[in-house]
mmCIF file of C-alpha atoms in Angstrom:
data_model
loop_
_atom_site.group_PDB
_atom_site.id
_atom_site.type_symbol
_atom_site.label_atom_id
_atom_site.label_comp_id
_atom_site.label_asym_id
_atom_site.label_seq_id
_atom_site.Cartn_x
_atom_site.Cartn_y
_atom_site.Cartn_z
ATOM 1 C CA UNK T 1 0.016 0.082 -0.037
ATOM 2 C CA UNK T 2 1.402 3.496 -0.768
ATOM 3 C CA UNK T 3 2.557 5.457 2.139
ATOM 4 C CA UNK T 4 0.566 8.589 0.761
ATOM 5 C CA UNK T 5 -2.745 6.562 0.966
ATOM 6 C CA UNK T 6 -2.305 5.232 4.366
ATOM 7 C CA UNK T 7 -3.158 8.370 6.205
ATOM 8 C CA UNK T 8 -6.442 8.775 3.862
ATOM 9 C CA UNK T 9 -7.599 5.382 5.229
ATOM 10 C CA UNK T 10 -6.414 5.730 8.771
ATOM 11 C CA UNK T 11 -7.844 9.280 9.486
ATOM 12 C CA UNK T 12 -11.406 9.347 7.945
ATOM 13 C CA UNK T 13 -13.299 12.831 9.076
ATOM 14 C CA UNK T 14 -14.948 12.239 12.363
ATOM 15 C CA UNK T 15 -15.912 14.111 15.417
ATOM 16 C CA UNK T 16 -16.882 11.207 17.538
ATOM 17 C CA UNK T 17 -13.514 9.962 18.688
ATOM 18 C CA UNK T 18 -12.838 10.718 22.530
ATOM 19 C CA UNK T 19 -10.454 13.605 23.129
ATOM 20 C CA UNK T 20 -7.394 12.769 24.766
ATOM 21 C CA UNK T 21 -7.611 14.459 28.015
ATOM 22 C CA UNK T 22 -11.059 12.761 28.716
ATOM 23 C CA UNK T 23 -9.852 9.131 28.396
ATOM 24 C CA UNK T 24 -8.718 8.893 32.092
ATOM 25 C CA UNK T 25 -11.325 9.432 34.775
ATOM 26 C CA UNK T 26 -9.326 10.925 37.585
ATOM 27 C CA UNK T 27 -9.911 13.820 39.979
ATOM 28 C CA UNK T 28 -7.290 16.255 38.586
ATOM 29 C CA UNK T 29 -5.415 18.683 40.589
ATOM 30 C CA UNK T 30 -6.363 22.285 40.948
ATOM 31 C CA UNK T 31 -4.330 23.905 38.249
ATOM 32 C CA UNK T 32 -1.051 25.467 39.660
ATOM 33 C CA UNK T 33 1.662 27.696 38.334
ATOM 34 C CA UNK T 34 3.847 26.522 35.622
ATOM 35 C CA UNK T 35 6.134 23.682 36.324
ATOM 36 C CA UNK T 36 9.232 22.832 34.442
ATOM 37 C CA UNK T 37 10.791 19.347 34.305
ATOM 38 C CA UNK T 38 14.156 18.534 32.445
ATOM 39 C CA UNK T 39 12.799 15.554 30.314
ATOM 40 C CA UNK T 40 9.154 16.429 29.922
ATOM 41 C CA UNK T 41 9.427 20.237 29.319
ATOM 42 C CA UNK T 42 6.792 22.633 30.585
ATOM 43 C CA UNK T 43 3.106 22.514 31.971
ATOM 44 C CA UNK T 44 1.028 25.584 32.193
ATOM 45 C CA UNK T 45 -2.396 26.538 33.282
ATOM 46 C CA UNK T 46 -3.869 26.313 29.629
ATOM 47 C CA UNK T 47 -2.430 23.199 28.343
ATOM 48 C CA UNK T 48 -3.083 19.553 29.168
ATOM 49 C CA UNK T 49 -0.108 18.162 27.627
ATOM 50 C CA UNK T 50 3.524 19.041 28.753
ATOM 51 C CA UNK T 51 5.172 20.882 26.039
ATOM 52 C CA UNK T 52 8.380 19.036 25.827
ATOM 53 C CA UNK T 53 10.378 21.067 23.358
ATOM 54 C CA UNK T 54 13.827 19.966 24.491
ATOM 55 C CA UNK T 55 13.287 16.296 23.558
ATOM 56 C CA UNK T 56 11.394 17.225 20.423
ATOM 57 C CA UNK T 57 14.132 19.562 19.370
ATOM 58 C CA UNK T 58 16.833 17.107 20.243
ATOM 59 C CA UNK T 59 15.013 14.582 18.164
ATOM 60 C CA UNK T 60 15.341 16.705 15.131
ATOM 61 C CA UNK T 61 12.237 18.948 15.020
ATOM 62 C CA UNK T 62 12.775 22.476 14.129
ATOM 63 C CA UNK T 63 11.883 24.823 17.087
ATOM 64 C CA UNK T 64 10.163 27.036 14.674
ATOM 65 C CA UNK T 65 7.769 24.279 13.481
ATOM 66 C CA UNK T 66 6.888 23.412 17.040
ATOM 67 C CA UNK T 67 5.898 27.092 17.737
ATOM 68 C CA UNK T 68 3.966 27.181 14.317
ATOM 69 C CA UNK T 69 2.044 23.935 15.198
ATOM 70 C CA UNK T 70 1.274 25.092 18.932
ATOM 71 C CA UNK T 71 0.178 28.327 17.548
ATOM 72 C CA UNK T 72 -2.355 26.874 15.160
ATOM 73 C CA UNK T 73 -3.670 24.769 18.116
ATOM 74 C CA UNK T 74 -4.069 27.707 20.211
ATOM 75 C CA UNK T 75 -5.759 29.934 17.809
ATOM 76 C CA UNK T 76 -8.346 27.470 17.006
ATOM 77 C CA UNK T 77 -11.926 28.449 17.983
ATOM 78 C CA UNK T 78 -13.383 24.949 17.672
ATOM 79 C CA UNK T 79 -15.091 23.272 20.529
ATOM 80 C CA UNK T 80 -13.009 21.971 23.291
ATOM 81 C CA UNK T 81 -13.548 19.277 25.821
ATOM 82 C CA UNK T 82 -12.295 21.722 28.277
ATOM 83 C CA UNK T 83 -12.694 25.372 27.321
ATOM 84 C CA UNK T 84 -9.663 26.123 29.595
ATOM 85 C CA UNK T 85 -7.201 23.797 27.786
ATOM 86 C CA UNK T 86 -6.003 24.718 24.485
ATOM 87 C CA UNK T 87 -5.038 21.302 23.274
ATOM 88 C CA UNK T 88 -8.439 19.758 23.827
ATOM 89 C CA UNK T 89 -10.202 20.440 20.523
ATOM 90 C CA UNK T 90 -12.759 17.853 19.991
ATOM 91 C CA UNK T 91 -12.657 15.770 16.729
ATOM 92 C CA UNK T 92 -10.082 15.277 13.982
ATOM 93 C CA UNK T 93 -10.080 18.853 12.391
ATOM 94 C CA UNK T 94 -8.158 22.033 12.531
ATOM 95 C CA UNK T 95 -6.813 22.987 15.971
ATOM 96 C CA UNK T 96 -6.905 19.229 17.193
ATOM 97 C CA UNK T 97 -3.619 18.325 18.631
ATOM 98 C CA UNK T 98 -3.280 15.154 16.444
ATOM 99 C CA UNK T 99 -4.560 16.637 13.514
ATOM 100 C CA UNK T 100 -2.189 19.376 13.394
ATOM 101 C CA UNK T 101 1.055 17.496 14.160
ATOM 102 C CA UNK T 102 -0.133 14.743 11.481
ATOM 103 C CA UNK T 103 -0.655 17.760 9.217
ATOM 104 C CA UNK T 104 2.770 18.760 9.639
ATOM 105 C CA UNK T 105 4.222 15.299 9.293
ATOM 106 C CA UNK T 106 2.544 14.920 6.027
ATOM 107 C CA UNK T 107 4.222 17.802 4.506
ATOM 108 C CA UNK T 108 7.705 16.174 5.414
ATOM 109 C CA UNK T 109 6.387 12.910 4.206
ATOM 110 C CA UNK T 110 5.676 14.610 0.739
ATOM 111 C CA UNK T 111 9.032 16.197 0.636
ATOM 112 C CA UNK T 112 10.564 12.794 1.327
ATOM 113 C CA UNK T 113 8.710 11.145 -1.493
ATOM 114 C CA UNK T 114 9.670 13.926 -3.850
ATOM 115 C CA UNK T 115 13.347 14.056 -2.707
ATOM 116 C CA UNK T 116 15.665 12.518 -5.203
ATOM 117 C CA UNK T 117 18.740 12.625 -2.757
ATOM 118 C CA UNK T 118 18.594 9.339 -0.644
ATOM 119 C CA UNK T 119 20.082 11.038 2.325
ATOM 120 C CA UNK T 120 17.968 13.933 2.509
ATOM 121 C CA UNK T 121 14.949 11.703 1.648
ATOM 122 C CA UNK T 122 15.788 9.733 4.555
ATOM 123 C CA UNK T 123 16.016 12.840 6.985
ATOM 124 C CA UNK T 124 12.783 13.939 5.692
ATOM 125 C CA UNK T 125 11.116 10.651 6.500
ATOM 126 C CA UNK T 126 12.637 10.727 9.753
ATOM 127 C CA UNK T 127 11.121 14.250 10.445
ATOM 128 C CA UNK T 128 7.768 12.822 9.318
ATOM 129 C CA UNK T 129 8.113 10.038 11.958
ATOM 130 C CA UNK T 130 8.928 12.512 14.567
ATOM 131 C CA UNK T 131 5.869 14.808 13.950
ATOM 132 C CA UNK T 132 3.574 11.646 13.733
ATOM 133 C CA UNK T 133 5.016 10.433 17.199
ATOM 134 C CA UNK T 134 4.283 13.876 18.750
ATOM 135 C CA UNK T 135 0.773 13.779 17.157
ATOM 136 C CA UNK T 136 0.256 10.509 19.372
ATOM 137 C CA UNK T 137 1.750 11.954 22.471
ATOM 138 C CA UNK T 138 1.326 11.139 25.436
ATOM 139 C CA UNK T 139 0.096 7.787 23.669
ATOM 140 C CA UNK T 140 -2.793 7.048 26.226
ATOM 141 C CA UNK T 141 -4.624 3.348 25.882
ATOM 142 C CA UNK T 142 -7.671 3.795 23.922
ATOM 143 C CA UNK T 143 -6.651 7.114 22.139
ATOM 144 C CA UNK T 144 -7.727 5.688 18.497
ATOM 145 C CA UNK T 145 -6.643 8.649 16.742
ATOM 146 C CA UNK T 146 -3.183 8.609 18.505
ATOM 147 C CA UNK T 147 -2.937 4.854 17.712
ATOM 148 C CA UNK T 148 -3.249 5.713 13.909
ATOM 149 C CA UNK T 149 -0.689 8.364 14.208
ATOM 150 C CA UNK T 150 1.642 5.696 15.626
ATOM 151 C CA UNK T 151 1.047 3.566 12.650
ATOM 152 C CA UNK T 152 2.111 6.411 10.244
ATOM 153 C CA UNK T 153 5.192 7.019 12.637
ATOM 154 C CA UNK T 154 6.469 3.412 12.359
ATOM 155 C CA UNK T 155 5.848 3.335 8.763
ATOM 156 C CA UNK T 156 7.962 6.666 8.196
ATOM 157 C CA UNK T 157 10.757 5.319 10.597
ATOM 158 C CA UNK T 158 10.992 2.143 8.429
ATOM 159 C CA UNK T 159 11.275 4.323 5.243
ATOM 160 C CA UNK T 160 14.003 6.452 6.839
ATOM 161 C CA UNK T 161 15.917 3.419 7.617
ATOM 162 C CA UNK T 162 16.088 2.255 4.010
ATOM 163 C CA UNK T 163 17.798 5.604 3.036
ATOM 164 C CA UNK T 164 20.069 6.560 6.098
ATOM 165 C CA UNK T 165 23.552 5.035 6.649
ATOM 166 C CA UNK T 166 22.796 2.271 9.172
ATOM 167 C CA UNK T 167 20.893 -1.024 9.130
ATOM 168 C CA UNK T 168 17.465 -1.354 10.961
ATOM 169 C CA UNK T 169 15.969 -4.899 11.477
ATOM 170 C CA UNK T 170 12.570 -5.452 12.991
ATOM 171 C CA UNK T 171 12.878 -8.549 15.316
ATOM 172 C CA UNK T 172 10.042 -10.563 17.062
ATOM 173 C CA UNK T 173 10.172 -11.622 20.513
ATOM 174 C CA UNK T 174 8.028 -14.472 22.058
ATOM 175 C CA UNK T 175 6.567 -13.373 25.420
ATOM 176 C CA UNK T 176 5.479 -15.988 27.811
ATOM 177 C CA UNK T 177 1.746 -16.225 28.379
ATOM 178 C CA UNK T 178 0.658 -13.903 25.608
ATOM 179 C CA UNK T 179 1.342 -12.047 22.393
ATOM 180 C CA UNK T 180 4.839 -11.629 20.762
ATOM 181 C CA UNK T 181 6.185 -7.923 20.598
ATOM 182 C CA UNK T 182 8.471 -6.430 18.090
ATOM 183 C CA UNK T 183 11.622 -4.303 18.399
ATOM 184 C CA UNK T 184 13.916 -2.451 16.293
ATOM 185 C CA UNK T 185 17.660 -3.280 16.205
ATOM 186 C CA UNK T 186 19.623 -0.483 14.908
ATOM 187 C CA UNK T 187 23.105 -1.387 13.906
ATOM 188 C CA UNK T 188 25.944 0.985 13.031
ATOM 189 C CA UNK T 189 27.863 1.122 9.471
ATOM 190 C CA UNK T 190 30.979 0.906 11.234
ATOM 191 C CA UNK T 191 32.305 -2.408 12.634
ATOM 192 C CA UNK T 192 30.945 -5.669 11.945
ATOM 193 C CA UNK T 193 28.528 -7.749 13.791
ATOM 194 C CA UNK T 194 27.934 -9.060 16.538
ATOM 195 C CA UNK T 195 27.658 -5.660 18.049
ATOM 196 C CA UNK T 196 27.769 -4.632 21.701
ATOM 197 C CA UNK T 197 24.171 -3.534 22.299
ATOM 198 C CA UNK T 198 22.352 -0.940 24.366
ATOM 199 C CA UNK T 199 18.762 -2.228 25.343
ATOM 200 C CA UNK T 200 16.815 1.060 25.485
ATOM 201 C CA UNK T 201 14.127 1.285 28.157
ATOM 202 C CA UNK T 202 12.110 4.257 27.188
ATOM 203 C CA UNK T 203 9.838 6.665 29.400
ATOM 204 C CA UNK T 204 6.107 5.880 29.530
ATOM 205 C CA UNK T 205 5.121 8.747 27.238
ATOM 206 C CA UNK T 206 7.257 7.830 24.307
ATOM 207 C CA UNK T 207 7.370 5.221 21.501
ATOM 208 C CA UNK T 208 10.563 3.237 20.727
ATOM 209 C CA UNK T 209 11.184 5.172 17.550
ATOM 210 C CA UNK T 210 11.801 8.275 19.538
ATOM 211 C CA UNK T 211 15.431 7.448 20.493
ATOM 212 C CA UNK T 212 16.899 7.510 16.983
ATOM 213 C CA UNK T 213 19.152 10.481 17.970
ATOM 214 C CA UNK T 214 20.659 8.490 20.978
ATOM 215 C CA UNK T 215 21.630 5.945 18.476
ATOM 216 C CA UNK T 216 23.104 8.083 15.424
ATOM 217 C CA UNK T 217 24.905 10.670 17.629
ATOM 218 C CA UNK T 218 25.951 8.842 20.751
ATOM 219 C CA UNK T 219 26.085 4.934 20.214
ATOM 220 C CA UNK T 220 26.618 4.400 16.524
ATOM 221 C CA UNK T 221 29.945 6.398 16.477
ATOM 222 C CA UNK T 222 31.275 4.118 19.235
ATOM 223 C CA UNK T 223 30.244 1.099 17.188
ATOM 224 C CA UNK T 224 27.376 0.172 19.550
ATOM 225 C CA UNK T 225 24.126 -1.044 18.315
ATOM 226 C CA UNK T 226 20.872 -0.134 19.944
ATOM 227 C CA UNK T 227 17.691 -2.487 20.458
ATOM 228 C CA UNK T 228 14.452 -0.733 21.342
ATOM 229 C CA UNK T 229 11.086 -2.134 22.313
ATOM 230 C CA UNK T 230 7.947 -0.514 23.357
ATOM 231 C CA UNK T 231 7.069 -0.016 27.025
ATOM 232 C CA UNK T 232 3.977 -2.054 28.000
ATOM 233 C CA UNK T 233 0.524 -0.818 26.976
ATOM 234 C CA UNK T 234 2.115 1.284 24.128
ATOM 235 C CA UNK T 235 2.964 0.893 20.420
ATOM 236 C CA UNK T 236 3.988 -2.765 19.615
ATOM 237 C CA UNK T 237 3.728 -3.726 23.294
ATOM 238 C CA UNK T 238 0.091 -2.414 23.495
ATOM 239 C CA UNK T 239 -1.279 -5.787 24.393
ATOM 240 C CA UNK T 240 0.606 -5.879 27.498
ATOM 241 C CA UNK T 241 -0.147 -3.626 30.514
ATOM 242 C CA UNK T 242 2.403 -2.382 33.067
ATOM 243 C CA UNK T 243 2.535 -4.569 36.078
ATOM 244 C CA UNK T 244 4.566 -4.518 39.257
ATOM 245 C CA UNK T 245 6.894 -6.836 37.432
ATOM 246 C CA UNK T 246 7.665 -3.680 35.174
ATOM 247 C CA UNK T 247 10.593 -5.312 33.592
ATOM 248 C CA UNK T 248 8.986 -8.417 32.351
ATOM 249 C CA UNK T 249 8.965 -7.754 28.684
ATOM 250 C CA UNK T 250 12.551 -6.384 28.680
ATOM 251 C CA UNK T 251 13.720 -9.264 30.771
ATOM 252 C CA UNK T 252 12.047 -11.819 28.128
ATOM 253 C CA UNK T 253 13.706 -10.142 25.422
ATOM 254 C CA UNK T 254 17.295 -10.151 27.115
ATOM 255 C CA UNK T 255 16.989 -13.734 27.502
ATOM 256 C CA UNK T 256 16.333 -14.133 23.762
ATOM 257 C CA UNK T 257 19.271 -12.114 22.644
ATOM 258 C CA UNK T 258 21.803 -15.097 22.424
ATOM 259 C CA UNK T 259 19.766 -16.357 19.337
ATOM 260 C CA UNK T 260 19.968 -12.895 17.582
ATOM 261 C CA UNK T 261 23.132 -13.260 15.255
ATOM 262 C CA UNK T 262 23.827 -9.433 15.058
ATOM 263 C CA UNK T 263 23.949 -8.991 18.915
ATOM 264 C CA UNK T 264 27.101 -9.627 21.179
ATOM 265 C CA UNK T 265 24.904 -11.094 23.890
ATOM 266 C CA UNK T 266 27.826 -11.071 26.133
ATOM 267 C CA UNK T 267 28.247 -7.401 25.910
ATOM 268 C CA UNK T 268 24.652 -5.819 26.545
ATOM 269 C CA UNK T 269 23.816 -2.924 28.626
ATOM 270 C CA UNK T 270 20.553 -1.091 29.421
ATOM 271 C CA UNK T 271 19.541 2.604 29.363
ATOM 272 C CA UNK T 272 16.551 3.811 31.112
ATOM 273 C CA UNK T 273 14.678 7.025 30.703
ATOM 274 C CA UNK T 274 12.334 8.140 33.462
ATOM 275 C CA UNK T 275 10.314 5.112 34.428
ATOM 276 C CA UNK T 276 12.323 3.202 31.842
ATOM 277 C CA UNK T 277 15.021 3.457 34.635
ATOM 278 C CA UNK T 278 12.596 1.513 36.903
ATOM 279 C CA UNK T 279 12.723 -1.214 34.286
ATOM 280 C CA UNK T 280 16.505 -1.022 33.805
ATOM 281 C CA UNK T 281 17.438 -1.199 37.553
ATOM 282 C CA UNK T 282 14.950 -4.167 37.948
ATOM 283 C CA UNK T 283 17.175 -5.877 35.265
ATOM 284 C CA UNK T 284 20.421 -5.021 37.039
ATOM 285 C CA UNK T 285 18.972 -6.984 39.909
ATOM 286 C CA UNK T 286 17.274 -9.776 38.097
ATOM 287 C CA UNK T 287 19.736 -10.406 35.113
ATOM 288 C CA UNK T 288 23.182 -9.473 36.531
ATOM 289 C CA UNK T 289 24.807 -11.995 34.423
ATOM 290 C CA UNK T 290 23.207 -10.710 31.260
ATOM 291 C CA UNK T 291 24.143 -7.040 31.686
ATOM 292 C CA UNK T 292 27.460 -5.338 31.632
ATOM 293 C CA UNK T 293 25.908 -2.172 32.991
ATOM 294 C CA UNK T 294 22.657 -0.158 33.606
ATOM 295 C CA UNK T 295 22.470 3.720 32.944
ATOM 296 C CA UNK T 296 19.591 5.846 34.184
ATOM 297 C CA UNK T 297 18.645 9.429 33.397
ATOM 298 C CA UNK T 298 16.001 11.022 35.590
ATOM 299 C CA UNK T 299 14.926 7.897 37.026
ATOM 300 C CA UNK T 300 11.402 7.188 38.581
ATOM 301 C CA UNK T 301 11.986 4.362 40.949
ATOM 302 C CA UNK T 302 10.644 5.411 44.367
ATOM 303 C CA UNK T 303 9.883 9.052 45.269
ATOM 304 C CA UNK T 304 6.648 9.704 43.325
ATOM 305 C CA UNK T 305 5.595 6.217 43.383
ATOM 306 C CA UNK T 306 5.511 5.903 47.155
ATOM 307 C CA UNK T 307 5.167 9.427 48.648
ATOM 308 C CA UNK T 308 1.638 11.174 48.242
ATOM 309 C CA UNK T 309 2.915 14.725 48.650
ATOM 310 C CA UNK T 310 5.400 14.152 45.741
ATOM 311 C CA UNK T 311 2.544 12.873 43.791
ATOM 312 C CA UNK T 312 0.608 16.154 44.271
ATOM 313 C CA UNK T 313 3.597 18.013 42.431
ATOM 314 C CA UNK T 314 3.228 15.673 39.425
ATOM 315 C CA UNK T 315 1.455 17.031 36.370
ATOM 316 C CA UNK T 316 -2.116 15.581 35.625
ATOM 317 C CA UNK T 317 -0.952 14.409 32.294
ATOM 318 C CA UNK T 318 1.835 12.366 33.910
ATOM 319 C CA UNK T 319 -0.363 10.812 36.364
ATOM 320 C CA UNK T 320 -2.805 9.935 33.551
ATOM 321 C CA UNK T 321 -0.027 8.209 31.836
ATOM 322 C CA UNK T 322 0.904 6.228 34.846
ATOM 323 C CA UNK T 323 -2.977 5.177 35.103
ATOM 324 C CA UNK T 324 -3.239 4.411 31.477
ATOM 325 C CA UNK T 325 -0.251 2.051 31.487
ATOM 326 C CA UNK T 326 -1.478 0.176 34.655
ATOM 327 C CA UNK T 327 -5.074 -0.512 33.137
ATOM 328 C CA UNK T 328 -6.411 1.974 35.799
ATOM 329 C CA UNK T 329 -8.348 4.548 33.491
ATOM 330 C CA UNK T 330 -11.346 4.463 35.738
ATOM 331 C CA UNK T 331 -9.692 4.010 39.178
ATOM 332 C CA UNK T 332 -9.953 6.401 42.059
ATOM 333 C CA UNK T 333 -7.030 8.492 42.926
ATOM 334 C CA UNK T 334 -6.624 6.348 46.096
ATOM 335 C CA UNK T 335 -6.646 3.350 44.331
ATOM 336 C CA UNK T 336 -4.044 4.615 41.809
ATOM 337 C CA UNK T 337 -1.854 5.894 44.702
ATOM 338 C CA UNK T 338 -1.956 2.532 46.615
ATOM 339 C CA UNK T 339 -1.031 0.580 43.426
ATOM 340 C CA UNK T 340 1.812 2.994 42.631
ATOM 341 C CA UNK T 341 3.366 2.158 46.132
ATOM 342 C CA UNK T 342 3.830 -1.550 44.711
ATOM 343 C CA UNK T 343 5.905 -0.168 41.851
ATOM 344 C CA UNK T 344 8.570 1.301 44.175
ATOM 345 C CA UNK T 345 11.835 -0.637 43.600
ATOM 346 C CA UNK T 346 12.593 0.286 47.380
ATOM 347 C CA UNK T 347 9.266 -1.141 48.638
ATOM 348 C CA UNK T 348 10.009 -4.267 46.532
ATOM 349 C CA UNK T 349 13.234 -4.863 48.346
ATOM 350 C CA UNK T 350 15.504 -4.258 45.355
ATOM 351 C CA UNK T 351 16.981 -0.833 45.846
ATOM 352 C CA UNK T 352 18.879 -0.587 49.168
ATOM 353 C CA UNK T 353 20.503 -4.037 48.638
ATOM 354 C CA UNK T 354 23.852 -4.438 47.246
ATOM 355 C CA UNK T 355 23.851 -5.120 43.189
ATOM 356 C CA UNK T 356 26.651 -6.445 41.314
ATOM 357 C CA UNK T 357 25.845 -4.875 38.065
ATOM 358 C CA UNK T 358 27.549 -1.399 37.618
ATOM 359 C CA UNK T 359 24.946 1.426 37.624
ATOM 360 C CA UNK T 360 25.170 4.986 36.562
ATOM 361 C CA UNK T 361 22.253 7.598 37.281
ATOM 362 C CA UNK T 362 22.095 11.091 35.990
ATOM 363 C CA UNK T 363 19.862 13.710 37.693
ATOM 364 C CA UNK T 364 18.891 17.415 37.732
ATOM 365 C CA UNK T 365 18.515 19.687 40.882
ATOM 366 C CA UNK T 366 14.945 20.391 41.633
ATOM 367 C CA UNK T 367 13.440 17.641 39.192
ATOM 368 C CA UNK T 368 9.783 17.249 40.235
ATOM 369 C CA UNK T 369 9.536 13.839 39.009
ATOM 370 C CA UNK T 370 13.267 12.475 40.061
ATOM 371 C CA UNK T 371 14.833 14.118 43.163
ATOM 372 C CA UNK T 372 18.490 13.671 43.646
ATOM 373 C CA UNK T 373 18.107 11.198 46.274
ATOM 374 C CA UNK T 374 16.541 8.896 43.676
ATOM 375 C CA UNK T 375 19.800 8.698 41.718
ATOM 376 C CA UNK T 376 21.828 8.568 44.863
ATOM 377 C CA UNK T 377 20.040 5.468 46.005
ATOM 378 C CA UNK T 378 20.717 3.803 42.763
ATOM 379 C CA UNK T 379 24.410 4.776 42.624
ATOM 380 C CA UNK T 380 24.980 3.634 46.184
ATOM 381 C CA UNK T 381 23.247 0.346 45.838
ATOM 382 C CA UNK T 382 25.654 -0.682 42.916
ATOM 383 C CA UNK T 383 29.077 -2.122 43.872
ATOM 384 C CA UNK T 384 30.164 -0.186 40.889
ATOM 385 C CA UNK T 385 27.911 2.928 41.225
ATOM 386 C CA UNK T 386 28.309 6.537 39.570
ATOM 387 C CA UNK T 387 26.362 9.628 40.225
ATOM 388 C CA UNK T 388 26.030 12.307 37.397
ATOM 389 C CA UNK T 389 24.878 15.883 38.267
ATOM 390 C CA UNK T 390 23.657 17.352 35.161
ATOM 391 C CA UNK T 391 23.482 21.186 35.220
ATOM 392 C CA UNK T 392 19.939 22.712 34.715
ATOM 393 C CA UNK T 393 21.260 25.498 32.453
ATOM 394 C CA UNK T 394 22.121 25.701 29.490
ATOM 395 C CA UNK T 395 19.868 23.102 29.230
ATOM 396 C CA UNK T 396 20.257 21.587 25.663
ATOM 397 C CA UNK T 397 23.917 21.629 26.159
ATOM 398 C CA UNK T 398 24.067 20.086 29.438
ATOM 399 C CA UNK T 399 21.636 17.203 27.918
ATOM 400 C CA UNK T 400 24.074 16.676 25.384
ATOM 401 C CA UNK T 401 26.988 16.412 27.587
ATOM 402 C CA UNK T 402 25.120 14.089 29.820
ATOM 403 C CA UNK T 403 24.606 11.784 26.910
ATOM 404 C CA UNK T 404 27.979 11.853 25.808
ATOM 405 C CA UNK T 405 29.236 10.785 29.374
ATOM 406 C CA UNK T 406 26.651 8.272 29.725
ATOM 407 C CA UNK T 407 27.350 6.814 26.235
ATOM 408 C CA UNK T 408 31.155 6.813 27.082
ATOM 409 C CA UNK T 409 30.333 4.917 30.392
ATOM 410 C CA UNK T 410 28.379 2.272 28.706
ATOM 411 C CA UNK T 411 31.191 1.850 26.132
ATOM 412 C CA UNK T 412 33.521 1.222 28.826
ATOM 413 C CA UNK T 413 31.550 -1.354 30.522
ATOM 414 C CA UNK T 414 30.878 -3.221 27.449
ATOM 415 C CA UNK T 415 34.523 -3.635 26.359
#
């Protein structure tokens, strides 16, 4: 099927789709002052979603285009599910979050199709994939329009890989007790297989295709491959919900790596962003003989999962994401908070015990989702731990320098 026709089939004009912010039935916080977190961006009184301009720009989206799309959303006079929130336009039409980001992605897709230079064409396809992914953000379960945008993002990502100078292989992994899942293995064009490999454990509001920049700019130059899989209840892992055994899917994948010819299964490490660090640290304890090291960035392993006062500071969107991943869309706030307690790695009896796997954890001061103590606990629990303080400004350069240090550390552990 031609890529150009896919969007026409997926996105038929409709005003009956439920608007994203209405999918989770929680008692939302009273709207407070603007909050900034390093890896989620900004939240403000008049937006439901956190505006994650740091990571969107880092992934390759032009900051001017971000402003352009947000302006179209803000300027819309169409019906909103919440008149106070700009990104809640009902229906797939002008001003709707998903519509506007998909529209921008289609422009890059068209340029990619018309571009005779393979390298430029690949970059344009990658741009399209990024816009389609943002369209589906924060990827709540049951958001039909978002799921359709994710299909477009995966297709565009695969088209980009055909033209850019690296190899991408889609792998299928059998999962005990249910449906198999698929992942993307990114292999550098320098060196020969089998490659040392980083298993990516992403945050709960991103797709596995959102980490291409980590591979292309930080891992591939060091001859390191990257294997991505979606977190439970999202993308290719949508049939699985997040449970207290948060690392279940990644652990199943890790155990199957000896059968993947392109991966040196004796040189594998894990890298966790936000809640993905919860997954990666669990793997460090449960599979120490399969991992050379675990790196974390802004980890969510205890504080906001266990302490109710910290949960009050967490933006509504992020709490909705947690509820969605756990299959608790209609649960009360109290039930959600009690369930979150069980996801704390400290309460599970893991963190605080000595772990033989080398672990690095990077943190920002005054990070509402991941206080310094979170990273200190991870580093001090490892027999070979490292704590990485990341300056809050300049934000982009600090993020870049942190990734350089982390990728260097992972490379050293996999020698």
